[in-house]
Short mmCIF file of C-alpha atoms in Angstrom, two decimals:
data_model
loop_
_atom_site.label_atom_id
_atom_site.label_comp_id
_atom_site.label_asym_id
_atom_site.label_seq_id
_atom_site.Cartn_x
_atom_site.Cartn_y
_atom_site.Cartn_z
CA MET A 300 -55.10 17.87 9.80
CA ALA A 301 -55.05 20.38 7.25
CA ILE A 302 -52.04 20.11 5.37
CA ARG A 303 -50.31 23.27 4.79
CA ASP A 304 -49.77 25.06 1.69
CA GLU A 305 -45.62 25.11 1.90
CA ASP A 306 -45.89 21.22 2.86
CA ARG A 307 -47.74 21.03 -0.87
CA GLU A 308 -45.77 23.15 -2.31
CA GLU A 309 -42.69 21.40 -0.92
CA LEU A 310 -44.70 17.88 -2.88
CA THR A 311 -45.58 19.46 -5.79
CA ALA A 312 -41.90 20.85 -6.18
CA TYR A 313 -41.09 17.30 -5.03
CA LEU A 314 -42.56 15.76 -7.34
CA ASP A 315 -41.81 17.80 -10.53
CA GLY A 316 -38.19 16.78 -9.72
CA GLU A 317 -37.43 21.16 -8.43
CA LEU A 318 -35.64 20.26 -4.88
CA ASP A 319 -31.97 19.91 -4.30
CA GLU A 320 -30.97 15.95 -2.98
CA GLU A 321 -31.55 16.99 0.94
CA ALA A 322 -34.97 18.21 0.15
CA ALA A 323 -36.02 15.85 -2.05
CA ARG A 324 -34.72 13.09 1.08
CA ALA A 325 -36.28 14.82 4.02
CA ILE A 326 -40.05 15.46 1.53
CA GLU A 327 -39.66 11.33 1.66
CA ALA A 328 -38.81 10.59 4.87
CA ARG A 329 -41.89 12.06 6.85
CA LEU A 330 -43.62 11.01 3.28
CA ASN A 331 -42.76 7.42 4.39
CA VAL A 332 -43.79 7.64 8.14
CA ASP A 333 -47.19 10.41 7.62
CA PRO A 334 -50.49 8.86 5.19
CA GLU A 335 -52.02 11.81 5.24
CA LEU A 336 -49.07 13.49 2.94
CA ARG A 337 -48.81 10.69 0.80
CA ALA A 338 -52.15 10.58 -0.46
CA GLU A 339 -51.25 14.21 -1.64
CA ALA A 340 -49.17 13.60 -3.04
CA ASN A 341 -51.03 10.38 -4.58
CA ALA A 342 -53.02 12.41 -6.12
CA LEU A 343 -51.76 15.48 -6.83
CA ARG A 344 -49.64 13.21 -8.91
CA GLN A 345 -52.47 11.53 -10.74
CA ALA A 346 -55.02 15.27 -11.51
CA TYR A 347 -51.06 16.38 -13.27
CA ASP A 348 -51.04 12.95 -15.75
CA LEU A 349 -54.55 13.03 -16.40
CA LEU A 350 -53.04 15.80 -18.52
CA GLU A 351 -51.65 13.36 -20.33
CA TYR A 352 -54.72 13.12 -22.08
CA LEU A 353 -54.83 16.57 -23.68
CA PRO A 354 -54.59 16.35 -27.52
CA ARG A 355 -51.31 17.33 -28.62
CA THR A 356 -53.03 20.21 -31.27
CA GLU A 357 -50.90 20.08 -34.65
CA ALA A 358 -50.41 23.13 -36.58
CA SER A 359 -52.11 23.59 -40.01
CA GLY A 360 -50.64 21.90 -43.17
CA SER A 361 -50.54 25.64 -44.72
CA PHE A 362 -49.80 27.58 -41.44
CA THR A 363 -45.99 27.58 -42.43
CA HIS A 364 -47.15 29.08 -45.44
CA ARG A 365 -49.97 31.55 -44.26
CA THR A 366 -47.59 32.56 -42.25
CA LEU A 367 -44.65 33.78 -44.91
CA GLU A 368 -47.50 35.89 -47.00
CA ARG A 369 -48.63 37.70 -43.88
CA LEU A 370 -45.12 38.59 -42.81
CA ALA A 371 -44.70 39.63 -46.67
CA LEU A 372 -48.14 41.57 -47.11
CA SER A 373 -47.43 43.46 -43.77
CA ASP A 374 -44.46 45.06 -44.75
CA ALA A 375 -45.65 45.66 -48.20
CA SER A 376 -48.21 47.57 -46.55
CA THR A 377 -45.86 49.12 -43.84
CA VAL A 378 -43.79 50.11 -46.56
CA SER A 379 -47.34 51.67 -48.96
CA GLN A 380 -48.17 54.16 -45.54
CA ALA A 381 -44.34 55.37 -46.38
CA ARG A 382 -45.57 55.83 -50.10
CA PRO A 383 -48.53 57.24 -51.33
CA ALA A 384 -50.27 54.49 -54.30
CA ALA A 385 -49.42 56.21 -57.58
CA ARG A 386 -52.75 58.45 -58.43
CA GLY A 387 -55.51 56.76 -60.66
CA GLY A 388 -52.88 53.21 -60.60
CA TRP A 389 -53.32 50.26 -58.99
CA PRO A 390 -50.42 51.05 -56.06
CA TRP A 391 -47.39 49.18 -56.16
CA TRP A 392 -46.99 46.65 -53.08
CA LYS A 393 -50.33 45.18 -54.62
CA SER A 394 -47.97 44.35 -57.22
CA LEU A 395 -45.10 43.29 -55.16
CA ALA A 396 -47.49 40.96 -53.52
CA TRP A 397 -49.40 39.72 -56.31
CA ALA A 398 -46.16 38.88 -57.19
CA ALA A 399 -44.90 37.11 -55.31
CA VAL A 400 -48.60 34.97 -54.90
CA LEU A 401 -48.45 34.35 -58.62
CA LEU A 402 -45.01 32.80 -58.17
CA LEU A 403 -45.60 30.89 -55.81
CA ALA A 404 -48.69 29.25 -57.87
CA LEU A 405 -46.87 28.79 -60.98
CA GLY A 406 -44.63 26.42 -58.16
CA ILE A 407 -41.29 28.72 -59.83
CA GLY A 408 -38.09 26.39 -58.26
CA PHE A 409 -34.92 27.30 -56.78
CA GLY A 410 -33.54 24.67 -58.89
CA VAL A 411 -35.30 27.08 -62.55
CA ALA A 412 -33.78 30.18 -60.48
CA SER A 413 -30.60 28.94 -59.99
CA LEU A 414 -30.73 28.73 -63.63
CA VAL A 415 -31.83 31.67 -65.62
CA PRO A 416 -31.05 34.03 -63.03
CA TRP A 417 -32.62 36.89 -64.80
CA LEU A 418 -36.32 35.61 -63.25
CA ARG A 419 -34.50 36.03 -59.82
CA PHE A 420 -35.53 39.70 -60.07
CA SER A 421 -38.63 39.46 -62.51
CA GLY A 422 -41.73 40.44 -60.12
CA SER A 423 -39.34 43.60 -58.68
CA PRO A 424 -40.64 46.78 -60.69
CA THR A 425 -37.24 48.24 -60.85
CA GLY A 426 -34.94 45.21 -61.09
CA GLU A 427 -33.67 45.07 -57.92
CA PRO A 428 -33.62 42.33 -55.93
CA PRO A 429 -36.38 41.54 -53.53
CA ALA A 430 -37.19 41.92 -50.31
CA ILE A 431 -35.75 38.99 -47.91
CA GLU A 432 -39.23 38.05 -47.41
CA GLU A 433 -40.33 38.30 -51.09
CA GLN A 434 -37.23 35.76 -51.26
CA MET A 435 -38.78 33.50 -47.99
CA VAL A 436 -41.90 32.75 -49.78
CA ARG A 437 -40.64 31.89 -52.82
CA TYR A 438 -38.44 29.91 -51.41
CA LEU A 439 -40.72 28.28 -48.81
CA ARG A 440 -41.51 25.79 -51.82
CA LEU A 441 -37.54 24.44 -52.35
CA LEU A 442 -37.20 24.25 -48.29
CA GLU A 443 -41.76 21.96 -48.38
CA ASN A 444 -40.10 20.01 -51.32
CA ARG A 445 -35.98 20.57 -50.89
CA TRP A 446 -36.16 16.17 -50.23
CA LEU A 447 -36.53 15.84 -53.87
CA TYR A 448 -35.07 18.66 -55.34
CA GLU A 449 -31.47 17.03 -53.57
CA ARG A 450 -32.38 14.12 -55.99
CA VAL A 451 -32.64 16.32 -59.65
CA PRO A 452 -28.81 16.60 -61.05
CA ASP A 453 -29.52 19.59 -62.52
CA LEU A 454 -32.51 21.16 -65.14
CA GLU A 455 -31.50 19.09 -68.07
CA PHE A 456 -33.19 16.36 -66.05
CA LEU A 457 -36.16 18.09 -64.90
CA GLN A 458 -36.74 18.86 -68.21
CA GLY A 459 -37.17 15.22 -69.41
CA LEU A 460 -39.45 14.65 -66.80
CA ASP A 461 -41.73 16.95 -68.84
CA ARG A 462 -41.36 15.06 -71.65
CA PRO A 463 -44.28 13.02 -73.16
CA ASP A 464 -42.61 10.80 -75.36
CA LEU A 465 -41.08 8.87 -72.18
CA PHE A 466 -43.65 8.88 -69.38
CA GLY A 467 -47.12 9.79 -71.52
CA ASP A 468 -49.70 11.77 -71.61
CA GLU A 469 -51.78 11.29 -68.12
CA SER A 470 -55.43 12.15 -69.28
CA PRO A 471 -57.62 10.19 -68.35
CA ASP A 472 -58.78 9.16 -72.52
CA SER A 473 -54.53 8.08 -73.33
CA MET B 46 -22.46 31.09 -43.28
CA GLU B 47 -20.63 33.35 -40.77
CA LEU B 48 -22.77 33.25 -37.50
CA THR B 49 -22.27 36.80 -35.62
CA ALA B 50 -22.86 36.93 -31.87
CA THR B 51 -22.29 39.44 -29.63
CA GLY B 52 -19.75 38.10 -25.83
CA GLU B 53 -19.09 35.49 -25.69
CA THR B 54 -21.95 33.83 -23.81
CA SER B 55 -24.13 34.19 -26.65
CA ARG B 56 -21.22 32.63 -28.61
CA GLN B 57 -21.92 29.44 -25.93
CA MET B 58 -25.06 29.81 -26.03
CA ALA B 59 -25.56 29.34 -29.60
CA LEU B 60 -22.94 26.48 -29.24
CA ARG B 61 -25.28 23.93 -27.33
CA ASP B 62 -28.52 25.73 -28.46
CA PRO B 63 -28.91 24.66 -31.59
CA ASP B 64 -32.44 26.87 -32.49
CA ILE B 65 -30.19 29.80 -30.82
CA ARG B 66 -27.43 29.48 -33.88
CA LEU B 67 -30.91 28.61 -36.62
CA MET B 68 -32.76 32.30 -35.30
CA LEU B 69 -28.93 34.05 -35.46
CA ARG B 70 -29.81 33.13 -38.89
CA VAL B 71 -32.99 34.56 -39.33
CA ARG B 72 -30.96 37.57 -38.29
CA GLU B 73 -28.40 37.23 -40.13
CA ASP B 74 -31.05 37.86 -43.10
CA ASP B 75 -31.29 34.00 -44.20
CA PRO B 76 -33.81 33.87 -47.06
CA THR B 77 -34.83 29.60 -45.38
CA ALA B 78 -34.09 29.81 -41.81
CA PHE B 79 -37.28 32.20 -41.00
CA ALA B 80 -38.93 29.30 -42.67
CA GLU B 81 -37.72 26.58 -40.94
CA LEU B 82 -37.77 28.68 -37.39
CA VAL B 83 -41.75 28.58 -38.15
CA GLU B 84 -41.69 24.15 -39.61
CA LEU B 85 -39.78 23.99 -36.02
CA TYR B 86 -41.66 25.38 -32.85
CA GLN B 87 -45.79 25.94 -34.79
CA HIS B 88 -46.67 22.73 -33.36
CA ARG B 89 -45.26 23.01 -30.23
CA LEU B 90 -46.77 26.80 -29.87
CA VAL B 91 -49.88 26.35 -31.00
CA THR B 92 -50.06 23.86 -28.54
CA VAL B 93 -49.63 25.78 -25.64
CA LEU B 94 -51.31 28.79 -27.46
CA HIS B 95 -54.64 26.20 -27.37
CA HIS B 96 -54.77 25.17 -24.29
CA LEU B 97 -55.04 28.96 -23.05
CA VAL B 98 -57.05 30.56 -25.78
CA GLY B 99 -58.80 27.77 -26.20
CA SER B 100 -59.90 27.81 -29.46
CA ARG B 101 -57.44 26.09 -32.50
CA GLU B 102 -58.27 28.63 -35.02
CA GLU B 103 -56.95 31.77 -31.77
CA ALA B 104 -54.49 30.23 -30.87
CA GLU B 105 -52.86 29.59 -34.83
CA ASP B 106 -53.09 33.26 -35.38
CA LEU B 107 -51.33 34.53 -31.62
CA ALA B 108 -49.07 32.26 -33.37
CA GLN B 109 -48.77 33.47 -36.33
CA GLU B 110 -48.06 36.61 -34.73
CA VAL B 111 -45.42 35.76 -32.33
CA PHE B 112 -43.72 34.16 -35.75
CA LEU B 113 -43.63 38.01 -36.79
CA ARG B 114 -42.99 39.82 -34.06
CA VAL B 115 -40.08 37.28 -33.88
CA TYR B 116 -38.76 38.30 -37.41
CA ARG B 117 -38.69 41.92 -37.17
CA GLY B 118 -37.43 41.84 -33.59
CA ARG B 119 -34.33 40.25 -34.88
CA LYS B 120 -31.66 42.71 -35.15
CA LYS B 121 -32.63 42.87 -32.19
CA TYR B 122 -31.87 39.73 -30.83
CA HIS B 123 -29.06 38.63 -28.30
CA PRO B 124 -29.26 35.43 -27.04
CA ARG B 125 -29.53 35.57 -23.08
CA ALA B 126 -31.71 32.39 -22.55
CA LYS B 127 -32.92 29.13 -24.30
CA PHE B 128 -34.25 30.11 -27.56
CA SER B 129 -37.62 28.24 -27.10
CA THR B 130 -38.02 30.49 -23.42
CA TRP B 131 -36.75 33.53 -25.89
CA MET B 132 -40.12 32.69 -27.88
CA PHE B 133 -42.85 31.58 -25.31
CA THR B 134 -42.41 34.83 -23.20
CA ILE B 135 -43.77 36.43 -26.57
CA ALA B 136 -46.19 34.05 -26.58
CA ASN B 137 -47.76 34.49 -22.64
CA ASN B 138 -47.34 38.27 -23.45
CA LEU B 139 -50.14 37.58 -26.29
CA ALA B 140 -51.74 34.44 -24.94
CA LEU B 141 -52.36 36.96 -21.49
CA ASN B 142 -53.52 39.84 -23.80
CA ALA B 143 -55.93 37.92 -25.89
CA LEU B 144 -57.93 36.32 -23.03
CA ARG B 145 -57.73 39.80 -21.09
CA THR B 146 -59.11 41.13 -23.46
CA LYS B 147 -61.64 38.46 -24.36
CA GLN B 148 -62.16 38.12 -20.32
CA ARG B 149 -62.85 34.46 -21.24
CA LYS B 150 -65.18 33.33 -17.66
CA PRO B 151 -63.60 29.74 -15.95
CA VAL B 152 -66.09 27.40 -16.39
CA VAL B 153 -68.09 26.01 -13.40
CA PRO B 154 -66.20 23.02 -11.81
CA LEU B 155 -68.59 19.91 -12.97
CA ASN B 156 -70.63 18.43 -10.56
CA ILE B 157 -71.33 14.76 -10.89
CA HIS B 158 -72.52 13.02 -7.93
CA ASP B 159 -75.46 12.00 -8.96
CA SER B 160 -76.87 10.11 -10.94
CA GLY B 161 -80.03 11.27 -13.77
CA PRO B 162 -82.52 9.31 -14.89
CA LEU B 163 -81.12 7.89 -18.10
CA GLY B 164 -79.11 6.52 -14.84
CA PRO B 165 -75.73 6.99 -14.82
CA ARG B 166 -73.77 10.02 -16.60
CA PRO B 167 -71.04 8.62 -19.11
CA ALA B 168 -68.77 10.82 -16.67
CA GLU B 169 -69.64 7.60 -13.61
CA HIS B 170 -68.58 5.10 -15.85
CA LEU B 171 -64.89 6.28 -15.83
CA VAL B 172 -65.03 6.45 -12.26
CA ARG B 173 -66.91 3.75 -11.41
CA ASP B 174 -64.98 1.09 -13.60
CA ARG B 175 -61.11 1.34 -11.84
CA GLU B 176 -60.77 -1.86 -13.16
CA SER B 177 -59.94 -0.46 -17.13
CA GLN B 178 -59.05 2.23 -18.82
CA PRO B 179 -60.93 4.84 -20.92
CA ASN B 180 -59.74 3.14 -23.69
CA ASP B 181 -63.02 2.50 -25.69
CA ARG B 182 -63.08 6.01 -27.75
CA MET B 183 -66.46 7.61 -26.93
CA GLN B 184 -65.38 7.18 -22.85
CA GLN B 185 -61.53 9.30 -23.92
CA GLN B 186 -63.60 12.32 -25.82
CA GLU B 187 -65.23 12.56 -22.81
CA LEU B 188 -62.36 12.24 -20.33
CA VAL B 189 -60.69 15.49 -22.80
CA THR B 190 -63.57 17.22 -22.17
CA VAL B 191 -63.78 17.19 -18.01
CA ILE B 192 -59.84 17.69 -18.15
CA GLN B 193 -60.00 20.41 -20.32
CA GLN B 194 -62.16 21.55 -18.46
CA ALA B 195 -61.36 21.80 -15.75
CA LEU B 196 -57.94 22.47 -17.00
CA ASP B 197 -59.83 26.10 -18.01
CA THR B 198 -61.32 26.19 -14.45
CA LEU B 199 -57.88 28.04 -13.04
CA ASN B 200 -57.13 32.06 -13.38
CA GLU B 201 -55.01 32.09 -16.86
CA ARG B 202 -51.42 32.19 -14.89
CA GLN B 203 -52.35 29.44 -13.55
CA ARG B 204 -52.87 27.68 -16.44
CA MET B 205 -50.13 29.23 -18.22
CA ALA B 206 -47.60 27.87 -15.44
CA LEU B 207 -49.54 24.35 -15.38
CA VAL B 208 -49.05 24.45 -19.38
CA LEU B 209 -45.55 24.82 -19.79
CA ASN B 210 -44.44 22.71 -16.97
CA LYS B 211 -46.59 19.75 -18.88
CA PHE B 212 -46.66 20.24 -22.68
CA GLU B 213 -43.12 22.39 -23.02
CA ASP B 214 -41.77 20.05 -19.79
CA MET B 215 -40.13 23.44 -18.28
CA ASN B 216 -38.26 23.49 -15.13
CA TYR B 217 -39.34 26.07 -12.18
CA ALA B 218 -36.91 28.73 -13.58
CA ASP B 219 -37.07 28.64 -17.04
CA ILE B 220 -40.86 29.23 -16.66
CA ALA B 221 -39.62 32.03 -14.59
CA GLU B 222 -38.58 33.35 -17.06
CA VAL B 223 -41.21 33.03 -19.95
CA MET B 224 -43.56 34.87 -16.80
CA GLY B 225 -41.77 37.48 -15.29
CA LEU B 226 -42.15 36.43 -12.06
CA THR B 227 -39.50 34.62 -9.40
CA THR B 228 -38.61 31.13 -9.26
CA LYS B 229 -39.86 30.94 -6.07
CA ALA B 230 -43.58 32.47 -7.46
CA VAL B 231 -43.58 29.91 -9.49
CA LYS B 232 -43.49 27.33 -7.08
CA SER B 233 -46.04 28.43 -5.29
CA LEU B 234 -48.20 28.90 -8.64
CA LEU B 235 -48.04 26.50 -9.74
CA SER B 236 -48.62 24.50 -6.78
CA ARG B 237 -52.32 26.40 -5.90
CA ALA B 238 -52.58 25.43 -9.18
CA ARG B 239 -52.18 20.79 -9.39
CA GLU B 240 -54.28 21.20 -6.13
CA ASN B 241 -57.49 23.27 -8.08
CA LEU B 242 -56.91 20.68 -10.85
CA ARG B 243 -57.07 17.96 -8.11
CA LEU B 244 -59.96 19.22 -6.22
CA VAL B 245 -62.12 19.74 -9.41
CA LEU B 246 -60.95 16.33 -11.29
CA LYS B 247 -61.14 15.31 -7.35
CA ASP B 248 -63.73 11.84 -8.47
CA TYR B 249 -61.15 10.40 -11.56
CA ILE B 250 -58.34 10.74 -8.76
CA TYR B 251 -57.93 7.16 -6.78
CA MET B 252 -58.01 7.98 -2.67
CA ASP B 253 -58.49 4.97 -1.36
CA GLY B 254 -54.77 3.36 -1.92
CA GLU B 255 -55.33 1.45 -4.71
CA ALA B 256 -53.11 0.82 -6.68
CA MET B 257 -52.61 3.41 -9.69
CA PRO B 258 -52.92 1.81 -12.68
CA THR B 259 -49.68 1.60 -14.94
CA PRO B 260 -49.50 4.76 -16.76
CA PRO B 261 -47.96 4.17 -20.38
CA PRO B 262 -43.90 3.34 -20.73
CA GLU B 263 -43.76 8.00 -21.97
CA MET B 264 -45.93 9.12 -19.13
CA GLU B 265 -43.52 7.05 -16.16
CA ALA B 266 -40.26 7.59 -17.60
CA ALA B 267 -41.14 11.45 -17.40
CA ALA B 268 -42.46 10.79 -14.54
CA GLN B 269 -39.50 9.20 -13.10
CA GLU B 270 -36.91 11.66 -14.42
CA ARG B 271 -39.06 14.65 -12.52
CA ARG B 272 -38.53 12.33 -9.47
CA GLU B 273 -35.05 12.40 -10.08
CA PRO B 274 -33.96 15.18 -7.39
CA LYS B 275 -31.65 17.25 -8.64
CA THR B 276 -28.73 18.87 -6.87
CA GLU B 277 -28.75 23.03 -6.57
CA THR B 278 -25.33 24.05 -7.51
#
């Protein structure tokens, strides 16, 4: 006898642990006496379990960085639509976006920014605090390297790492 | 940083759900919170979206769009459900829009009953060789392809419900919330999805009552959890 849709729904819900105790017991009682229902349950479970073979996709390594950049650029673009670019010059929002990218490329970390406060606002043409999105892009390196920064006691330690008399020159000819 | 949440329910939810607390920090413009959120959810989002749209590149684009919408809507965020449910609701809407735009056609189910002139096709090895698991890397890759194609034969809603159920361990209530359906509708949707999957993958399923091969321990534990009956409150 063909399995009714209602029975298959109850069976699927049972396999997913979605039935209450009473309904689960009712299905189990039927499974004990109905080989066709039992075969259907096994087949449904096996097909579902085969999905385990599908790989979990991981986002690419630069995903967070690109997302934050996209956010910073899209918000800068939104602002620029309300404010026309300066006549004959580079639009101010492009300067801001490139400043954010440049700061990331130079690898300005939070440790430097905290000791030289004026640097925090150096990307802004007016000296005002940068938008929150720019701060997020700037702080991304802090977040990614937080486990390293937590071990740095102060700026003097960081500067000491750069002393050639202590750590030498790592060029191939040395 | 002191978090402010609207109402007693939101506060209780924030206490229970660390992701809600993180999102509330995003709402308060904590500069590191959003990056933390992206780091936390990126792989889960990309996995789900990849299984829906079929392209990793497109999945990453859509995942980025999800995060951007989360960020832009942050000032209006008031927790009423699990944070993951809210986020995957946005992902569901974007994925369905993308699929409808592409008008992605389902793949024709494979017919693997006949052997070709060079002997049995690789898929038939998987059917016949019941004594061993598809441990061989090539066999496993072929199986992955077959299973992905089987998933592609489902319509968008069936595929979404199944992927959320399987890869996000979402229960019917959460899936209903994400997809804007009733729990009863999700039950029906998943039943049809799993039946369709069973039909397409029937050649990889043991139907003669022989004992199934032992699944990996983590699968068995997850399956056992699902079989434990839930008591309605």
